[in-house]
Amino acid sequence: MSNERTVRLPTPDRPWVMRTYAGHTTAKASNELYRRNLEKGQTGLSVAFDLPTQTGYDPDHELARGEVGKVGVSICHAGDMATLMEGIPLGEMNTSMTINATAMWLLALYIVAAERQGVAAERLQGTTQNDIIKEFLARGTYAFPPEPSMRLTADLIAYTVEHVPKWNPINICSYHLQEAGATPIQEIAFAMSNAIAVLDGVRERLARAGRTEQELIDRVFGRISFFVNAGVRFIEEHAKLRAMGQIWSELGRERYGVRDERALRFRYGVQVNSLGLTEVQPENNIQRIVLEALAVSLGRDARARAIQLPAWNEALGLPRPWDQQWSLRIQQVLAYETDILEYPDIFAGSKVMEGLTEELVAGARAEMDRIAEQGVAVAAVPYMKAALVESARARLQRIESGEQVVVGQNRFIESEQSPLTAGADGGILHVDPAVEQEQIAAVRRWRRERDQEAVRAALAELARVAADADAHESLMEPTLEAARAGATTGEWAMTLREVFGSYRAPTGVAEAAASNGAGEQAALAELRARAAELSELLGRRPKILVGKPGLDGHSNGAEQIAVRARDAGFDVVYEGIRLTPAQLADSALQEGVHVIGLSILSGSHRELIPEVMSELERRGVKVPVVVGGIIPERDVAALKEAGVAAVYTPKDFDLGRIMREVLSLVERSANGANGATGAADS
């Protein structure tokens, strides 16, 4: 017993902030969900916004079609934010908002909502993700070109340090880097390089304002937080977090001269890995989530400050409130039933952990040096994007070959029918299509009833500051005034688009190296032989258009299909994300493709795929169309009735099989067409 007293902490540590990543349809519905979750013991909010909100479009914009309220809540203006936070005391709440391109706008709306509650900005606690470099690399919800995007990020950080001092103005987000294929070394190096670019940008903005005092730099550094990923290899993942903490404190001391020890702490929140969750045998996802949570909670010296866990059914579709409750209960059992909060760091002195940590530190430093050789992280985006595509391909190859075991997917595949998916809803939440029309009507009503002159003046001032060639003025003040005046998300973003211009991020497909694995080379030889035979029939190499209609920016799957098709002998047309059905149909016609592969992970397939089919028919393009993404089984029949030739979901991990089937579709189409009009014989 005496030994127990010396080993245990005098007082057990407080639990981390517990969140569930939530939000759907409307502000009112999401507010009700948040309040129920808080009643269940959740201690912080994590707001999921829909794709139009994340990318700066109102619900009635063409690109918002099918996306409104699907992967998060639709927030158009200050009234929506007030409704979203109604009855939630913002002076006490810790709110995380997963928002990047429009982070400044959503924080402005949050500040205005707090003002309406009588809460001063100085009291607000929470986080805006605000990591735009990661969006160019992995998630695709960017809105503006890199340089003005970094200006928005820096202005937001500088403003909050002075006026919202308890707020974390940015989460340098390595989570989505791992989801896009990053190895632990890449996740560390890319995230730290992103942080350097952000901090250098903020320091430059402060210097322009004559603010160079070290105390202010310490405060800026101390408000930077991270949002990391933790996969199922939880020993290695814990070492990754210790490595990140070591590199972060060194950066603070050596590059930025930080003297405040508290500011040097590596502060991070986490959502554990969703990439490894499977559609088949989805009940296995629960133990994966628990193990991944251990990586960020076991070791006291590298423990997360906030945790949100995915739901078991995220590979199937949108989680229901009950599914989110299950994930919250996992956190509560870990925090309140186990003894992990009662002991000092259990990895302290571990030779294995120390050795693995040093190995990751050394690898990350070498990778950071390669990025630094290209200038800053923004300039290195094409390099980092290609590296992620390559790492993701290597992971898929290991799964296809069986080298990397995924229980229930490529090994131990015999299974009973899961009762979790046996209900009428298939085990997921289905968003009522009527929500989109309701939101369109609501935003148009808001526009009619507001003070139009006040909005016009506020947006004009925003445009003036944005156009300032020397960028001396902060964009945060006119953004706040636009929010108070009643401007909408789309109007704020469109005002800035007109000044900053548009941008398409690199895809990494062309730069990805050709396959060099012996096992894959053998499999590709068969595909290339079939493609060569098909070329004889077609009179040229088969050509595939890989497209992502709508606002879904999760392009990892589409990129892997494009790379595998290229290596298999196809000519590939892939123009990246965020295309309308009409644009995709135009591209199919102009490029003379023989097959079209469409990828949607946002749940908008039922609206967008039929539109693509209609646009193709209007142009006389008669080629097979295949669809991939997170598509519930109940939707497959409707897609095939719309003319889709094949549907692939996350369970279809064998890209070689998919390529064989696509080649067969092209061959049947060519034999059946016999001179048919359209792109196939252009």
PDB file of C-alpha atoms in Angstrom, residues 408-620:
ATOM      1  CA  GLY A 408     -12.917  -8.465 -41.620  1.00  0.00           C
ATOM      2  CA  GLN A 409     -11.775  -6.853 -44.861  1.00  0.00           C
ATOM      3  CA  ASN A 410      -8.813  -8.816 -46.173  1.00  0.00           C
ATOM      4  CA  ARG A 411      -8.573 -11.466 -43.431  1.00  0.00           C
ATOM      5  CA  PHE A 412     -11.117 -13.223 -41.218  1.00  0.00           C
ATOM      6  CA  ILE A 413     -13.788 -12.166 -43.666  1.00  0.00           C
ATOM      7  CA  GLU A 414     -16.322 -14.869 -42.729  1.00  0.00           C
ATOM      8  CA  SER A 415     -19.037 -13.067 -40.804  1.00  0.00           C
ATOM      9  CA  GLU A 416     -22.501 -13.144 -39.371  1.00  0.00           C
ATOM     10  CA  GLN A 417     -24.909 -10.417 -40.458  1.00  0.00           C
ATOM     11  CA  SER A 418     -24.393  -7.406 -38.207  1.00  0.00           C
ATOM     12  CA  PRO A 419     -27.528  -6.572 -36.183  1.00  0.00           C
ATOM     13  CA  LEU A 420     -26.243  -2.984 -35.975  1.00  0.00           C
ATOM     14  CA  THR A 421     -27.157  -2.401 -39.619  1.00  0.00           C
ATOM     15  CA  ALA A 422     -30.294  -4.539 -39.767  1.00  0.00           C
ATOM     16  CA  GLY A 423     -32.791  -1.764 -39.042  1.00  0.00           C
ATOM     17  CA  ALA A 424     -34.849   0.089 -41.607  1.00  0.00           C
ATOM     18  CA  ASP A 425     -32.413   3.017 -41.548  1.00  0.00           C
ATOM     19  CA  GLY A 426     -29.415   0.786 -42.272  1.00  0.00           C
ATOM     20  CA  GLY A 427     -27.721   2.008 -39.117  1.00  0.00           C
ATOM     21  CA  ILE A 428     -27.130   5.600 -40.246  1.00  0.00           C
ATOM     22  CA  LEU A 429     -28.779   9.025 -40.282  1.00  0.00           C
ATOM     23  CA  HIS A 430     -30.572  10.083 -43.466  1.00  0.00           C
ATOM     24  CA  VAL A 431     -30.970  13.807 -44.100  1.00  0.00           C
ATOM     25  CA  ASP A 432     -34.379  14.851 -45.399  1.00  0.00           C
ATOM     26  CA  PRO A 433     -33.906  16.340 -48.910  1.00  0.00           C
ATOM     27  CA  ALA A 434     -36.498  18.980 -48.000  1.00  0.00           C
ATOM     28  CA  VAL A 435     -33.939  20.605 -45.675  1.00  0.00           C
ATOM     29  CA  GLU A 436     -32.122  22.122 -48.642  1.00  0.00           C
ATOM     30  CA  GLN A 437     -35.212  23.889 -49.960  1.00  0.00           C
ATOM     31  CA  GLU A 438     -36.057  25.094 -46.460  1.00  0.00           C
ATOM     32  CA  GLN A 439     -32.581  26.597 -46.083  1.00  0.00           C
ATOM     33  CA  ILE A 440     -32.781  28.241 -49.506  1.00  0.00           C
ATOM     34  CA  ALA A 441     -36.093  29.840 -48.572  1.00  0.00           C
ATOM     35  CA  ALA A 442     -34.717  30.903 -45.186  1.00  0.00           C
ATOM     36  CA  VAL A 443     -31.608  32.647 -46.529  1.00  0.00           C
ATOM     37  CA  ARG A 444     -33.624  34.461 -49.183  1.00  0.00           C
ATOM     38  CA  ARG A 445     -36.048  35.633 -46.499  1.00  0.00           C
ATOM     39  CA  TRP A 446     -33.117  36.841 -44.389  1.00  0.00           C
ATOM     40  CA  ARG A 447     -31.757  38.853 -47.306  1.00  0.00           C
ATOM     41  CA  ARG A 448     -35.137  40.517 -47.921  1.00  0.00           C
ATOM     42  CA  GLU A 449     -35.663  41.549 -44.301  1.00  0.00           C
ATOM     43  CA  ARG A 450     -32.244  42.951 -43.349  1.00  0.00           C
ATOM     44  CA  ASP A 451     -30.862  46.499 -43.702  1.00  0.00           C
ATOM     45  CA  GLN A 452     -29.554  46.316 -47.266  1.00  0.00           C
ATOM     46  CA  GLU A 453     -27.618  49.577 -47.103  1.00  0.00           C
ATOM     47  CA  ALA A 454     -25.764  48.478 -43.976  1.00  0.00           C
ATOM     48  CA  VAL A 455     -24.779  45.211 -45.662  1.00  0.00           C
ATOM     49  CA  ARG A 456     -23.677  46.981 -48.847  1.00  0.00           C
ATOM     50  CA  ALA A 457     -21.503  49.409 -46.901  1.00  0.00           C
ATOM     51  CA  ALA A 458     -19.947  46.644 -44.778  1.00  0.00           C
ATOM     52  CA  LEU A 459     -19.079  44.498 -47.795  1.00  0.00           C
ATOM     53  CA  ALA A 460     -17.654  47.513 -49.626  1.00  0.00           C
ATOM     54  CA  GLU A 461     -15.349  48.187 -46.681  1.00  0.00           C
ATOM     55  CA  LEU A 462     -14.333  44.503 -46.613  1.00  0.00           C
ATOM     56  CA  ALA A 463     -13.443  44.718 -50.304  1.00  0.00           C
ATOM     57  CA  ARG A 464     -11.446  47.907 -49.763  1.00  0.00           C
ATOM     58  CA  VAL A 465      -9.324  46.392 -47.009  1.00  0.00           C
ATOM     59  CA  ALA A 466      -8.842  43.166 -48.974  1.00  0.00           C
ATOM     60  CA  ALA A 467      -7.615  45.141 -51.996  1.00  0.00           C
ATOM     61  CA  ASP A 468      -5.015  47.047 -49.950  1.00  0.00           C
ATOM     62  CA  ALA A 469      -1.804  46.235 -51.839  1.00  0.00           C
ATOM     63  CA  ASP A 470       0.362  46.647 -48.734  1.00  0.00           C
ATOM     64  CA  ALA A 471      -2.077  44.678 -46.551  1.00  0.00           C
ATOM     65  CA  HIS A 472      -1.554  46.962 -43.577  1.00  0.00           C
ATOM     66  CA  GLU A 473      -5.122  46.671 -42.261  1.00  0.00           C
ATOM     67  CA  SER A 474      -6.550  43.568 -40.667  1.00  0.00           C
ATOM     68  CA  LEU A 475      -9.467  41.844 -42.377  1.00  0.00           C
ATOM     69  CA  MET A 476     -10.975  40.874 -39.029  1.00  0.00           C
ATOM     70  CA  GLU A 477     -12.569  44.246 -38.227  1.00  0.00           C
ATOM     71  CA  PRO A 478     -14.516  44.609 -41.499  1.00  0.00           C
ATOM     72  CA  THR A 479     -15.472  40.942 -41.249  1.00  0.00           C
ATOM     73  CA  LEU A 480     -17.007  41.565 -37.826  1.00  0.00           C
ATOM     74  CA  GLU A 481     -18.907  44.576 -39.174  1.00  0.00           C
ATOM     75  CA  ALA A 482     -20.245  42.522 -42.079  1.00  0.00           C
ATOM     76  CA  ALA A 483     -21.439  39.873 -39.613  1.00  0.00           C
ATOM     77  CA  ARG A 484     -23.177  42.484 -37.452  1.00  0.00           C
ATOM     78  CA  ALA A 485     -24.793  44.084 -40.504  1.00  0.00           C
ATOM     79  CA  GLY A 486     -26.353  40.785 -41.612  1.00  0.00           C
ATOM     80  CA  ALA A 487     -24.167  39.708 -44.550  1.00  0.00           C
ATOM     81  CA  THR A 488     -24.290  36.040 -45.502  1.00  0.00           C
ATOM     82  CA  THR A 489     -21.552  33.446 -45.733  1.00  0.00           C
ATOM     83  CA  GLY A 490     -21.715  33.462 -49.522  1.00  0.00           C
ATOM     84  CA  GLU A 491     -21.609  37.257 -49.726  1.00  0.00           C
ATOM     85  CA  TRP A 492     -18.564  37.500 -47.457  1.00  0.00           C
ATOM     86  CA  ALA A 493     -16.705  34.849 -49.468  1.00  0.00           C
ATOM     87  CA  MET A 494     -17.774  36.206 -52.857  1.00  0.00           C
ATOM     88  CA  THR A 495     -16.563  39.682 -51.892  1.00  0.00           C
ATOM     89  CA  LEU A 496     -13.138  38.227 -51.153  1.00  0.00           C
ATOM     90  CA  ARG A 497     -13.157  35.978 -54.246  1.00  0.00           C
ATOM     91  CA  GLU A 498     -13.684  39.029 -56.414  1.00  0.00           C
ATOM     92  CA  VAL A 499     -10.550  40.591 -54.903  1.00  0.00           C
ATOM     93  CA  PHE A 500      -8.362  37.532 -54.359  1.00  0.00           C
ATOM     94  CA  GLY A 501      -9.351  35.437 -57.375  1.00  0.00           C
ATOM     95  CA  SER A 502      -9.899  31.683 -57.565  1.00  0.00           C
ATOM     96  CA  TYR A 503      -7.529  28.740 -57.186  1.00  0.00           C
ATOM     97  CA  ARG A 504      -7.296  25.017 -57.910  1.00  0.00           C
ATOM     98  CA  ALA A 505      -4.955  23.042 -55.676  1.00  0.00           C
ATOM     99  CA  PRO A 506      -2.548  20.455 -57.130  1.00  0.00           C
ATOM    100  CA  THR A 507      -3.893  16.892 -57.312  1.00  0.00           C
ATOM    101  CA  GLY A 508      -0.592  15.060 -56.884  1.00  0.00           C
ATOM    102  CA  VAL A 509      -1.649  12.508 -59.506  1.00  0.00           C
ATOM    103  CA  ALA A 510       0.729  13.494 -62.295  1.00  0.00           C
ATOM    104  CA  GLU A 511       3.652  13.763 -59.858  1.00  0.00           C
ATOM    105  CA  ALA A 512       3.037  10.381 -58.194  1.00  0.00           C
ATOM    106  CA  ALA A 513       5.791   7.934 -59.085  1.00  0.00           C
ATOM    107  CA  ALA A 514       5.043   4.896 -61.223  1.00  0.00           C
ATOM    108  CA  SER A 515       4.567   1.662 -59.355  1.00  0.00           C
ATOM    109  CA  ASN A 516       7.773  -0.224 -58.586  1.00  0.00           C
ATOM    110  CA  GLY A 517       6.604  -2.998 -56.274  1.00  0.00           C
ATOM    111  CA  ALA A 518       7.247  -6.495 -57.645  1.00  0.00           C
ATOM    112  CA  GLY A 519       3.848  -7.815 -56.587  1.00  0.00           C
ATOM    113  CA  GLU A 520       1.962  -4.903 -58.037  1.00  0.00           C
ATOM    114  CA  GLN A 521       4.027  -4.963 -61.229  1.00  0.00           C
ATOM    115  CA  ALA A 522       2.827  -8.513 -61.886  1.00  0.00           C
ATOM    116  CA  ALA A 523      -0.802  -7.500 -61.335  1.00  0.00           C
ATOM    117  CA  LEU A 524      -0.368  -4.411 -63.502  1.00  0.00           C
ATOM    118  CA  ALA A 525       1.152  -6.451 -66.329  1.00  0.00           C
ATOM    119  CA  GLU A 526      -2.180  -8.236 -66.764  1.00  0.00           C
ATOM    120  CA  LEU A 527      -4.109  -4.962 -66.718  1.00  0.00           C
ATOM    121  CA  ARG A 528      -1.729  -3.335 -69.197  1.00  0.00           C
ATOM    122  CA  ALA A 529      -2.058  -6.286 -71.554  1.00  0.00           C
ATOM    123  CA  ARG A 530      -5.843  -5.978 -71.456  1.00  0.00           C
ATOM    124  CA  ALA A 531      -5.602  -2.206 -71.951  1.00  0.00           C
ATOM    125  CA  ALA A 532      -3.346  -2.773 -74.962  1.00  0.00           C
ATOM    126  CA  GLU A 533      -5.885  -5.175 -76.497  1.00  0.00           C
ATOM    127  CA  LEU A 534      -8.613  -2.642 -75.843  1.00  0.00           C
ATOM    128  CA  SER A 535      -6.520   0.033 -77.539  1.00  0.00           C
ATOM    129  CA  GLU A 536      -6.567  -2.066 -80.702  1.00  0.00           C
ATOM    130  CA  LEU A 537     -10.361  -2.203 -80.549  1.00  0.00           C
ATOM    131  CA  LEU A 538     -10.754   1.516 -79.805  1.00  0.00           C
ATOM    132  CA  GLY A 539      -8.046   2.752 -82.131  1.00  0.00           C
ATOM    133  CA  ARG A 540      -6.310   4.542 -79.238  1.00  0.00           C
ATOM    134  CA  ARG A 541      -5.607   4.118 -75.549  1.00  0.00           C
ATOM    135  CA  PRO A 542      -8.690   3.876 -73.322  1.00  0.00           C
ATOM    136  CA  LYS A 543      -9.390   7.169 -71.579  1.00  0.00           C
ATOM    137  CA  ILE A 544     -11.079   7.651 -68.202  1.00  0.00           C
ATOM    138  CA  LEU A 545     -12.460  10.821 -66.655  1.00  0.00           C
ATOM    139  CA  VAL A 546     -12.229  10.776 -62.856  1.00  0.00           C
ATOM    140  CA  GLY A 547     -14.496  13.458 -61.434  1.00  0.00           C
ATOM    141  CA  LYS A 548     -15.748  14.859 -58.148  1.00  0.00           C
ATOM    142  CA  PRO A 549     -19.049  16.710 -58.565  1.00  0.00           C
ATOM    143  CA  GLY A 550     -20.208  19.111 -55.868  1.00  0.00           C
ATOM    144  CA  LEU A 551     -18.239  20.441 -52.910  1.00  0.00           C
ATOM    145  CA  ASP A 552     -16.826  17.202 -51.505  1.00  0.00           C
ATOM    146  CA  GLY A 553     -13.098  17.827 -51.112  1.00  0.00           C
ATOM    147  CA  HIS A 554     -12.095  14.383 -49.808  1.00  0.00           C
ATOM    148  CA  SER A 555     -10.243  13.349 -52.936  1.00  0.00           C
ATOM    149  CA  ASN A 556      -7.998  10.548 -51.637  1.00  0.00           C
ATOM    150  CA  GLY A 557     -10.024   7.761 -53.226  1.00  0.00           C
ATOM    151  CA  ALA A 558     -10.387   9.574 -56.537  1.00  0.00           C
ATOM    152  CA  GLU A 559      -6.644  10.212 -56.639  1.00  0.00           C
ATOM    153  CA  GLN A 560      -5.863   6.552 -56.020  1.00  0.00           C
ATOM    154  CA  ILE A 561      -8.229   5.483 -58.790  1.00  0.00           C
ATOM    155  CA  ALA A 562      -6.593   8.002 -61.137  1.00  0.00           C
ATOM    156  CA  VAL A 563      -3.078   6.803 -60.314  1.00  0.00           C
ATOM    157  CA  ARG A 564      -3.995   3.109 -60.658  1.00  0.00           C
ATOM    158  CA  ALA A 565      -5.796   3.750 -63.936  1.00  0.00           C
ATOM    159  CA  ARG A 566      -2.739   5.581 -65.262  1.00  0.00           C
ATOM    160  CA  ASP A 567      -0.448   2.713 -64.258  1.00  0.00           C
ATOM    161  CA  ALA A 568      -2.871   0.204 -65.778  1.00  0.00           C
ATOM    162  CA  GLY A 569      -2.654   1.818 -69.225  1.00  0.00           C
ATOM    163  CA  PHE A 570      -5.460   4.388 -69.266  1.00  0.00           C
ATOM    164  CA  ASP A 571      -5.140   7.969 -70.338  1.00  0.00           C
ATOM    165  CA  VAL A 572      -6.493   9.816 -67.291  1.00  0.00           C
ATOM    166  CA  VAL A 573      -8.391  13.086 -67.095  1.00  0.00           C
ATOM    167  CA  TYR A 574      -8.561  14.331 -63.507  1.00  0.00           C
ATOM    168  CA  GLU A 575      -9.075  18.019 -62.837  1.00  0.00           C
ATOM    169  CA  GLY A 576      -9.481  17.852 -59.071  1.00  0.00           C
ATOM    170  CA  ILE A 577     -12.413  18.798 -56.884  1.00  0.00           C
ATOM    171  CA  ARG A 578     -15.423  21.080 -56.929  1.00  0.00           C
ATOM    172  CA  LEU A 579     -16.918  20.698 -60.397  1.00  0.00           C
ATOM    173  CA  THR A 580     -20.537  21.055 -61.449  1.00  0.00           C
ATOM    174  CA  PRO A 581     -22.313  18.253 -63.305  1.00  0.00           C
ATOM    175  CA  ALA A 582     -22.330  20.448 -66.414  1.00  0.00           C
ATOM    176  CA  GLN A 583     -18.567  21.008 -66.207  1.00  0.00           C
ATOM    177  CA  LEU A 584     -17.915  17.299 -65.872  1.00  0.00           C
ATOM    178  CA  ALA A 585     -20.168  16.502 -68.842  1.00  0.00           C
ATOM    179  CA  ASP A 586     -18.412  19.158 -70.932  1.00  0.00           C
ATOM    180  CA  SER A 587     -15.045  17.654 -70.033  1.00  0.00           C
ATOM    181  CA  ALA A 588     -16.219  14.153 -70.937  1.00  0.00           C
ATOM    182  CA  LEU A 589     -17.341  15.369 -74.360  1.00  0.00           C
ATOM    183  CA  GLN A 590     -14.279  17.486 -75.107  1.00  0.00           C
ATOM    184  CA  GLU A 591     -11.780  14.859 -73.933  1.00  0.00           C
ATOM    185  CA  GLY A 592     -13.463  11.988 -75.758  1.00  0.00           C
ATOM    186  CA  VAL A 593     -13.395   9.651 -72.758  1.00  0.00           C
ATOM    187  CA  HIS A 594     -14.500   6.016 -72.826  1.00  0.00           C
ATOM    188  CA  VAL A 595     -15.577   5.739 -69.172  1.00  0.00           C
ATOM    189  CA  ILE A 596     -16.355   8.113 -66.313  1.00  0.00           C
ATOM    190  CA  GLY A 597     -15.615   7.485 -62.639  1.00  0.00           C
ATOM    191  CA  LEU A 598     -17.385   9.757 -60.136  1.00  0.00           C
ATOM    192  CA  SER A 599     -16.455  10.007 -56.453  1.00  0.00           C
ATOM    193  CA  ILE A 600     -18.701  11.448 -53.704  1.00  0.00           C
ATOM    194  CA  LEU A 601     -18.230  10.986 -49.972  1.00  0.00           C
ATOM    195  CA  SER A 602     -20.502  13.750 -48.684  1.00  0.00           C
ATOM    196  CA  GLY A 603     -23.857  12.005 -49.088  1.00  0.00           C
ATOM    197  CA  SER A 604     -24.928  14.124 -52.086  1.00  0.00           C
ATOM    198  CA  HIS A 605     -24.821  11.239 -54.581  1.00  0.00           C
ATOM    199  CA  ARG A 606     -28.601  10.932 -54.902  1.00  0.00           C
ATOM    200  CA  GLU A 607     -28.877  14.526 -56.082  1.00  0.00           C
ATOM    201  CA  LEU A 608     -25.660  14.981 -58.065  1.00  0.00           C
ATOM    202  CA  ILE A 609     -25.238  11.657 -59.899  1.00  0.00           C
ATOM    203  CA  PRO A 610     -28.604  11.876 -61.720  1.00  0.00           C
ATOM    204  CA  GLU A 611     -27.718  15.456 -62.688  1.00  0.00           C
ATOM    205  CA  VAL A 612     -24.427  14.287 -64.179  1.00  0.00           C
ATOM    206  CA  MET A 613     -26.251  11.551 -66.098  1.00  0.00           C
ATOM    207  CA  SER A 614     -28.750  14.102 -67.398  1.00  0.00           C
ATOM    208  CA  GLU A 615     -25.984  16.480 -68.522  1.00  0.00           C
ATOM    209  CA  LEU A 616     -24.187  13.636 -70.310  1.00  0.00           C
ATOM    210  CA  GLU A 617     -27.386  12.634 -72.101  1.00  0.00           C
ATOM    211  CA  ARG A 618     -27.987  16.245 -73.127  1.00  0.00           C
ATOM    212  CA  ARG A 619     -24.572  16.255 -74.838  1.00  0.00           C
ATOM    213  CA  GLY A 620     -24.962  12.851 -76.430  1.00  0.00           C
TER     214      GLY A 620
END
